[in-house]
Tab-separated table of C-alpha atoms and ligand atoms in Angstrom:
chain	number	residue	atom	x	y	z
A	1	MET	CA	172.161	26.463	106.091
A	2	LEU	CA	173.430	24.379	108.903
A	3	LEU	CA	174.600	27.298	110.889
A	4	THR	CA	171.231	29.180	110.367
A	5	LEU	CA	169.446	26.317	111.944
A	6	ALA	CA	171.727	26.245	114.858
A	7	ALA	CA	171.515	29.923	115.294
A	8	LEU	CA	167.742	30.071	114.694
A	9	ALA	CA	167.230	27.296	117.324
A	10	VAL	CA	168.919	29.288	120.023
A	11	THR	CA	167.636	32.647	119.073
A	12	GLY	CA	166.041	34.882	121.487
A	13	ALA	CA	168.084	35.834	124.482
A	14	PRO	CA	167.836	32.989	127.097
A	15	VAL	CA	166.371	33.689	130.205
A	16	VAL	CA	169.073	32.512	132.468
A	17	THR	CA	167.536	31.584	135.803
A	18	ALA	CA	169.538	31.680	138.839
A	19	ALA	CA	170.843	28.156	139.657
A	20	PRO	CA	169.850	26.851	143.189
A	21	GLU	CA	172.495	25.549	145.653
A	22	GLY	CA	174.520	22.785	144.166
A	23	ALA	CA	176.834	21.853	141.346
A	24	TRP	CA	177.369	19.987	138.148
A	25	TYR	CA	178.877	16.540	138.570
A	26	GLN	CA	180.038	14.496	135.789
A	27	ARG	CA	181.689	10.980	135.037
A	28	GLU	CA	182.613	8.726	132.302
A	29	ALA	CA	182.848	5.039	132.322
A	30	ALA	CA	183.262	2.099	129.850
A	31	ILE	CA	180.175	-0.157	129.992
A	32	MET	CA	178.259	-2.013	127.477
A	33	GLY	CA	181.152	-1.870	125.054
A	34	THR	CA	180.884	1.919	124.856
A	35	ARG	CA	181.377	5.189	126.444
A	36	ILE	CA	178.799	6.088	129.217
A	37	ALA	CA	178.749	9.719	130.135
A	38	VAL	CA	176.686	11.156	133.011
A	39	GLU	CA	176.330	14.830	133.898
A	40	LEU	CA	173.858	16.081	136.337
A	41	TRP	CA	173.219	18.895	138.870
A	42	ALA	CA	173.062	17.689	142.456
A	43	LYS	CA	173.052	19.606	145.805
A	44	THR	CA	175.970	18.053	147.361
A	45	PRO	CA	179.034	16.160	146.206
A	46	ALA	CA	177.829	13.099	148.240
A	47	GLU	CA	174.344	13.127	146.345
A	48	GLY	CA	176.208	13.834	143.044
A	49	ASP	CA	178.563	10.834	143.545
A	50	ALA	CA	175.818	8.455	144.886
A	51	THR	CA	173.472	9.206	142.142
A	52	ILE	CA	176.120	8.768	139.260
A	53	ASP	CA	177.160	5.415	141.088
A	54	ALA	CA	173.523	4.288	140.841
A	55	VAL	CA	173.318	5.216	137.114
A	56	MET	CA	176.334	3.200	136.392
A	57	LYS	CA	175.064	0.235	138.364
A	58	GLU	CA	171.941	0.380	136.274
A	59	MET	CA	174.055	0.297	133.035
A	60	GLN	CA	175.806	-2.606	134.278
A	61	ARG	CA	172.729	-4.458	135.261
A	62	VAL	CA	171.174	-3.856	131.882
A	63	ASP	CA	174.464	-5.177	130.300
A	64	MET	CA	174.317	-8.416	132.308
A	65	LEU	CA	170.963	-9.115	131.141
A	66	MET	CA	171.416	-8.155	127.462
A	67	SER	CA	174.909	-8.441	126.412
A	68	HIS	CA	175.872	-10.872	123.737
A	69	TYR	CA	179.360	-10.977	124.697
A	70	LYS	CA	178.604	-12.322	128.034
A	71	PRO	CA	177.984	-16.171	127.716
A	72	GLU	CA	176.143	-16.041	131.059
A	73	SER	CA	173.653	-13.333	129.994
A	74	GLN	CA	169.903	-14.114	129.392
A	75	LEU	CA	170.395	-12.900	125.804
A	76	SER	CA	173.145	-15.471	125.220
A	77	ARG	CA	170.915	-18.094	126.801
A	78	ILE	CA	168.320	-17.314	124.100
A	79	ASN	CA	170.788	-17.513	121.223
A	80	ALA	CA	172.145	-20.847	122.551
A	81	HIS	CA	168.807	-22.680	123.065
A	82	ALA	CA	165.868	-20.793	121.483
A	83	GLY	CA	166.410	-22.836	118.257
A	84	ALA	CA	165.694	-26.098	120.135
A	85	GLY	CA	162.592	-24.771	121.962
A	86	PRO	CA	161.223	-21.829	124.037
A	87	VAL	CA	163.595	-20.208	126.516
A	88	LYS	CA	162.162	-18.429	129.626
A	89	VAL	CA	163.450	-15.007	130.362
A	90	ASP	CA	163.055	-12.060	132.681
A	91	ARG	CA	159.875	-9.996	131.946
A	92	GLU	CA	161.990	-7.066	131.339
A	93	LEU	CA	164.036	-8.667	128.594
A	94	PHE	CA	160.842	-10.198	127.133
A	95	ASP	CA	159.155	-7.029	127.098
A	96	LEU	CA	162.263	-5.141	125.397
A	97	ILE	CA	162.267	-8.062	122.689
A	98	ALA	CA	158.564	-7.551	122.128
A	99	LEU	CA	159.076	-3.848	121.716
A	100	SER	CA	161.735	-4.415	119.250
A	101	LEU	CA	159.313	-6.018	117.022
A	102	GLU	CA	157.123	-2.917	117.144
A	103	TYR	CA	160.093	-1.224	115.646
A	104	SER	CA	160.577	-3.695	113.003
A	105	ARG	CA	156.855	-3.150	112.024
A	106	LEU	CA	157.383	0.757	112.226
A	107	THR	CA	160.478	0.612	110.123
A	108	ASP	CA	159.224	-1.838	107.465
A	109	GLY	CA	161.805	-4.252	108.707
A	110	ALA	CA	164.948	-1.931	108.509
A	111	PHE	CA	165.216	-2.536	112.319
A	112	ASP	CA	165.505	-6.196	113.059
A	113	ILE	CA	167.322	-7.826	115.865
A	114	THR	CA	167.613	-11.046	114.061
A	115	TYR	CA	170.165	-9.155	111.879
A	116	ALA	CA	172.515	-10.962	114.075
A	117	SER	CA	171.903	-14.275	112.263
A	118	VAL	CA	174.300	-12.910	109.609
A	119	GLY	CA	175.703	-9.913	111.616
A	120	TYR	CA	177.766	-12.252	113.866
A	121	LEU	CA	179.806	-13.204	110.724
A	122	TYR	CA	181.459	-9.901	110.713
A	123	ASP	CA	184.355	-8.944	112.993
A	124	TYR	CA	185.171	-5.173	112.509
A	125	ARG	CA	188.352	-5.488	114.764
A	126	LYS	CA	189.729	-8.354	112.974
A	127	HIS	CA	188.509	-6.961	109.550
A	128	LEU	CA	186.707	-10.230	108.804
A	129	ARG	CA	183.560	-10.384	106.561
A	130	PRO	CA	181.528	-13.232	105.268
A	131	ASP	CA	181.585	-14.076	101.480
A	132	GLU	CA	178.438	-14.105	99.328
A	133	ALA	CA	177.986	-18.036	99.970
A	134	GLN	CA	178.033	-17.515	103.750
A	135	ILE	CA	175.637	-14.514	103.611
A	136	GLU	CA	173.374	-16.695	101.457
A	137	ALA	CA	173.355	-19.656	103.924
A	138	HIS	CA	172.477	-17.459	106.842
A	139	LEU	CA	170.096	-14.814	105.374
A	140	ALA	CA	166.992	-16.792	105.733
A	141	ALA	CA	167.403	-16.857	109.453
A	142	VAL	CA	167.068	-12.972	109.400
A	143	ASP	CA	163.303	-12.522	109.877
A	144	TRP	CA	161.829	-10.765	112.839
A	145	ARG	CA	158.447	-12.416	111.992
A	146	SER	CA	160.050	-15.802	112.856
A	147	LEU	CA	160.786	-14.745	116.530
A	148	GLU	CA	158.083	-16.559	118.672
A	149	LEU	CA	157.164	-14.650	121.826
A	150	ASP	CA	154.815	-16.335	124.350
A	151	PRO	CA	153.671	-13.427	126.777
A	152	ALA	CA	152.004	-15.785	129.088
A	153	GLN	CA	155.135	-18.029	129.552
A	154	SER	CA	157.595	-15.183	129.022
A	155	THR	CA	159.352	-17.377	126.445
A	156	VAL	CA	161.265	-16.697	123.351
A	157	ARG	CA	161.804	-19.297	120.549
A	158	PHE	CA	163.330	-19.150	117.064
A	159	ALA	CA	161.023	-20.708	114.408
A	160	ARG	CA	164.021	-20.908	111.980
A	161	PRO	CA	167.214	-22.780	112.119
A	162	GLY	CA	170.365	-20.654	112.579
A	163	MET	CA	168.567	-17.639	114.121
A	164	ARG	CA	170.277	-15.243	116.672
A	165	ILE	CA	169.260	-11.988	118.019
A	166	ASP	CA	171.292	-9.072	119.218
A	167	LEU	CA	170.154	-5.912	121.044
A	168	GLY	CA	173.360	-3.684	120.359
A	169	GLY	CA	170.872	-1.357	118.458
A	170	PHE	CA	168.294	-1.038	121.220
A	171	ALA	CA	169.708	-1.863	124.668
A	172	LYS	CA	171.610	1.339	125.057
A	173	GLY	CA	168.735	3.543	124.541
A	174	TYR	CA	166.750	1.443	126.890
A	175	ALA	CA	169.542	1.704	129.541
A	176	VAL	CA	169.643	5.388	129.072
A	177	ASP	CA	166.019	5.685	129.649
A	178	ARG	CA	166.219	3.598	132.651
A	179	SER	CA	168.700	5.748	134.035
A	180	ILE	CA	166.878	8.911	133.468
A	181	ALA	CA	163.860	7.188	135.255
A	182	LEU	CA	166.135	6.328	138.168
A	183	LEU	CA	167.350	10.209	138.210
A	184	VAL	CA	163.784	11.521	138.200
A	185	ALA	CA	162.949	9.076	141.091
A	186	ARG	CA	166.007	10.550	143.032
A	187	GLY	CA	164.581	14.057	142.481
A	188	ILE	CA	167.216	15.084	140.006
A	189	GLU	CA	166.032	17.667	137.653
A	190	HIS	CA	168.914	18.540	135.373
A	191	ALA	CA	170.936	15.695	133.624
A	192	SER	CA	172.352	14.264	130.498
A	193	VAL	CA	173.054	10.581	130.106
A	194	SER	CA	174.784	9.038	127.114
A	195	ALA	CA	175.540	5.465	126.273
A	196	GLY	CA	177.534	5.689	122.952
A	197	GLY	CA	175.309	7.275	120.246
A	198	ASP	CA	172.317	7.381	122.611
A	199	THR	CA	171.555	10.433	124.788
A	200	ARG	CA	168.719	11.633	126.850
A	201	ILE	CA	168.510	15.036	128.505
A	202	LEU	CA	166.422	15.869	131.617
A	203	GLY	CA	165.462	19.490	132.234
A	204	ASP	CA	167.562	22.445	130.887
A	205	ARG	CA	170.770	24.154	132.109
A	206	PHE	CA	169.085	26.893	134.024
A	207	GLY	CA	167.412	28.805	131.476
A	208	ARG	CA	169.672	27.502	128.597
A	209	PRO	CA	169.172	24.471	126.624
A	210	TRP	CA	171.841	21.657	126.605
A	211	ILE	CA	173.633	21.801	123.201
A	212	VAL	CA	174.453	18.412	121.436
A	213	GLY	CA	176.697	18.340	118.216
A	214	ILE	CA	176.339	16.099	115.300
A	215	ARG	CA	179.803	15.362	113.880
A	216	HIS	CA	181.114	15.180	110.373
A	217	PRO	CA	181.097	11.575	109.346
A	218	ASP	CA	184.755	11.864	108.173
A	219	ASP	CA	185.969	14.183	110.870
A	220	PRO	CA	185.464	13.732	114.398
A	221	ASP	CA	186.477	17.252	115.294
A	222	ARG	CA	183.883	18.940	112.967
A	223	VAL	CA	180.481	19.536	114.108
A	224	ILE	CA	178.059	20.024	111.221
A	225	LEU	CA	175.042	20.892	113.495
A	226	ARG	CA	174.306	21.798	116.926
A	227	ILE	CA	170.892	21.198	118.464
A	228	PRO	CA	169.648	22.627	121.397
A	229	LEU	CA	167.678	20.068	123.625
A	230	GLU	CA	165.592	20.039	126.848
A	231	ASP	CA	163.646	17.054	128.149
A	232	THR	CA	164.282	14.909	125.092
A	233	ALA	CA	166.392	11.998	123.634
A	234	LEU	CA	168.739	12.046	120.569
A	235	SER	CA	170.489	9.000	118.942
A	236	THR	CA	173.076	9.282	116.158
A	237	SER	CA	174.144	6.299	114.141
A	238	GLY	CA	177.112	6.417	111.987
A	239	ASP	CA	179.104	4.316	109.535
A	240	TYR	CA	182.258	5.611	111.155
A	241	GLU	CA	181.692	3.868	114.621
A	242	ARG	CA	182.630	0.409	114.043
A	243	TYR	CA	184.074	-0.400	110.699
A	244	PHE	CA	186.752	-1.399	108.396
A	245	ASP	CA	187.605	-0.454	104.717
A	246	ALA	CA	188.411	-2.977	102.250
A	247	ASP	CA	188.644	-2.767	98.397
A	248	GLY	CA	187.134	0.680	98.466
A	249	VAL	CA	183.984	-0.551	100.483
A	250	ARG	CA	183.178	0.234	104.100
A	251	TYR	CA	182.058	-2.602	106.137
A	252	HIS	CA	180.321	-1.270	109.169
A	253	HIS	CA	178.081	-2.437	112.064
A	254	ILE	CA	174.737	-1.376	110.704
A	255	ILE	CA	173.346	-4.347	108.611
A	256	ASP	CA	170.683	-4.399	106.049
A	257	PRO	CA	168.318	-7.341	107.049
A	258	ARG	CA	167.362	-7.870	103.514
A	259	THR	CA	170.897	-8.315	102.026
A	260	GLY	CA	173.241	-9.055	105.024
A	261	HIS	CA	175.569	-6.311	103.732
A	262	SER	CA	176.480	-3.190	105.679
A	263	ALA	CA	173.577	-0.600	105.083
A	264	SER	CA	175.090	2.392	103.320
A	265	LYS	CA	172.184	4.708	102.163
A	266	VAL	CA	173.465	7.420	104.596
A	267	ARG	CA	176.543	8.076	106.382
A	268	SER	CA	174.892	9.067	109.635
A	269	ALA	CA	171.518	9.361	110.875
A	270	THR	CA	170.269	11.377	114.091
A	271	ILE	CA	166.721	10.743	115.514
A	272	ILE	CA	165.305	13.149	118.204
A	273	ALA	CA	162.233	11.973	120.182
A	274	ALA	CA	160.911	11.625	123.581
A	275	THR	CA	162.768	8.671	124.686
A	276	ALA	CA	166.087	7.056	123.978
A	277	THR	CA	164.524	3.654	123.342
A	278	GLN	CA	162.526	5.421	120.413
A	279	THR	CA	165.505	7.249	119.070
A	280	ASP	CA	167.837	4.119	119.247
A	281	GLY	CA	165.156	1.985	117.718
A	282	LEU	CA	164.733	4.360	114.738
A	283	SER	CA	168.382	5.470	114.149
A	284	LYS	CA	169.224	2.648	111.864
A	285	THR	CA	166.127	3.180	109.435
A	286	ALA	CA	167.670	5.498	106.977
A	287	PHE	CA	170.854	3.413	106.544
A	288	VAL	CA	168.637	0.673	105.194
A	289	LEU	CA	165.718	2.426	103.534
A	290	GLY	CA	167.410	5.587	102.404
A	291	PRO	CA	166.815	9.148	103.575
A	292	GLU	CA	163.565	9.805	101.588
A	293	GLN	CA	161.862	6.688	102.773
A	294	ALA	CA	162.995	6.959	106.471
A	295	LEU	CA	161.516	10.416	106.442
A	296	GLU	CA	158.211	8.993	105.309
A	297	VAL	CA	158.592	6.286	108.271
A	298	ILE	CA	159.345	8.824	110.829
A	299	ALA	CA	156.586	11.220	109.574
A	300	ARG	CA	153.914	8.458	110.613
A	301	ILE	CA	155.285	8.600	114.239
A	302	PRO	CA	154.264	11.702	116.262
A	303	GLY	CA	156.918	13.730	117.898
A	304	VAL	CA	160.040	12.436	115.941
A	305	ASP	CA	162.620	14.438	114.225
A	306	ALA	CA	165.461	13.477	111.966
A	307	VAL	CA	168.656	14.691	110.536
A	308	PHE	CA	170.474	12.489	107.928
A	309	VAL	CA	173.917	12.975	106.159
A	310	GLY	CA	173.819	11.164	102.799
A	311	PRO	CA	176.587	9.408	101.011
A	312	ASP	CA	177.428	12.684	99.148
A	313	GLY	CA	177.306	14.883	102.235
A	314	LYS	CA	173.781	16.203	101.510
A	315	VAL	CA	171.960	16.868	104.748
A	316	TYR	CA	168.258	15.815	105.037
A	317	TYR	CA	165.943	17.264	107.822
A	318	SER	CA	162.535	16.299	108.939
A	319	PRO	CA	159.846	19.084	108.461
A	320	GLY	CA	160.058	19.913	112.205
A	321	LEU	CA	163.783	20.859	111.950
A	322	GLU	CA	164.067	22.188	108.299
A	323	PRO	CA	165.648	25.740	108.551
A	324	PRO	CA	163.032	28.155	107.095
A	325	THR	CA	163.839	29.688	103.750
A	326	PRO	CA	163.976	33.628	104.008
A	327	ALA	CA	160.471	34.982	103.355
A	328	ASP	CA	159.715	36.724	100.020
A	329	GLY	CA	163.448	37.232	99.289
A	330	ARG	CA	164.070	39.686	102.040
A	331	PRO	CA	167.514	39.184	103.627
B	1	ADP	P1	175.517	2.704	119.274
B	1	ADP	O1	175.869	1.289	119.541
B	1	ADP	O2	176.628	3.600	119.061
B	1	ADP	O3	174.228	3.075	119.805
B	1	ADP	P2	173.707	2.210	116.879
B	1	ADP	O4	172.577	2.647	117.723
B	1	ADP	O5	174.016	2.854	115.574
B	1	ADP	O6	175.062	2.320	117.644
B	1	ADP	O7	173.658	0.700	116.712
B	1	ADP	C1	174.482	-0.100	115.952
B	1	ADP	C2	174.152	-1.516	116.469
B	1	ADP	O8	172.828	-1.960	116.126
B	1	ADP	C3	175.199	-2.506	115.762
B	1	ADP	O9	176.394	-2.571	116.467
B	1	ADP	C4	174.376	-3.731	115.956
B	1	ADP	O10	174.611	-4.358	117.352
B	1	ADP	C5	172.940	-3.356	115.890
B	1	ADP	N1	172.408	-3.484	114.458
B	1	ADP	C6	173.000	-3.493	113.337
B	1	ADP	N2	172.106	-3.540	112.235
B	1	ADP	C7	170.851	-3.696	112.757
B	1	ADP	C8	169.564	-3.754	112.310
B	1	ADP	N3	169.336	-3.744	110.944
B	1	ADP	N4	168.510	-3.671	113.128
B	1	ADP	C9	168.740	-3.827	114.477
B	1	ADP	N5	169.939	-3.542	115.010
B	1	ADP	C10	170.987	-3.478	114.222
B	2	MG	MG1	172.308	3.424	119.651
């Protein structure tokens, strides 16, 4: 069934248009605590190099603004001081935080940047997790409605004690969109930019689509689905990205804002939509709400498709992607 979808999607002999003068250039870097990969078509090596430099610089700029690892970032300033009173931040960060609240609304609270109020108690590298009493003590601070934003002053305030925010589930998609906008402004027409699980594709590969694979949750080398893409974004979230296993339970980096525990209603979720900010903002939903409810949520948003892998390996598709069943029993 999966193969059928992949095969169907690329059916029809592609019209391969002749590539103009130029070549593909690619580079990888470690920024935002993740792997950044850029590939683009440029006319000359100098243009290719300079353009990729500009993308990496933009990624670093967004990271400086929004990282919670960097104590000097504006995001860290919010976490340090917004409990005591309004903290003024750059318009760009303010707007992204305001947009994150839209995603909280759209996802019935599954996406919630205040998850960090309990999320920071986990350390996946050191295999540390909070006990029930610690979760209980911090859970009341997880509440996107208690994030007070003043657009006139561009300030952020926490209305509850112990609140923290984290943009780890949103900033990479945003940085990818910013990078694509930068490429378009420079006249680039064919590119792929990824930051961790968030990817956006610009144009095609001269008559052929870009092919993005979704991996098996337990086997990084096994691709369960190949999706052909042009001019679109795709984010995959998985419980295999940052995790540790203890007593038969997987503790991983996507947190259910209602319980403070890792959200485990799916193993992986892939969202396809126009922008990476959208796909990043929606890729956590199915972990928290489960596949059926998540499909209902995305059905309310035009132009969004999804593929989820359930705990038992069952694959769920949004109607736009579902492989058609053979008509009237014919092969
Ligand atoms: P990636 O970093 O590979 O793009 P995801 O898009 O799956 O990964 O985002 C996972 C990150 O989202 C976590 O590391 C954490 O920073 C953040 N996060 C975890 N739970 C939530 C949640 N319920 N709402 C919003 N963000 C979350
Ligand atoms: Mg992401």
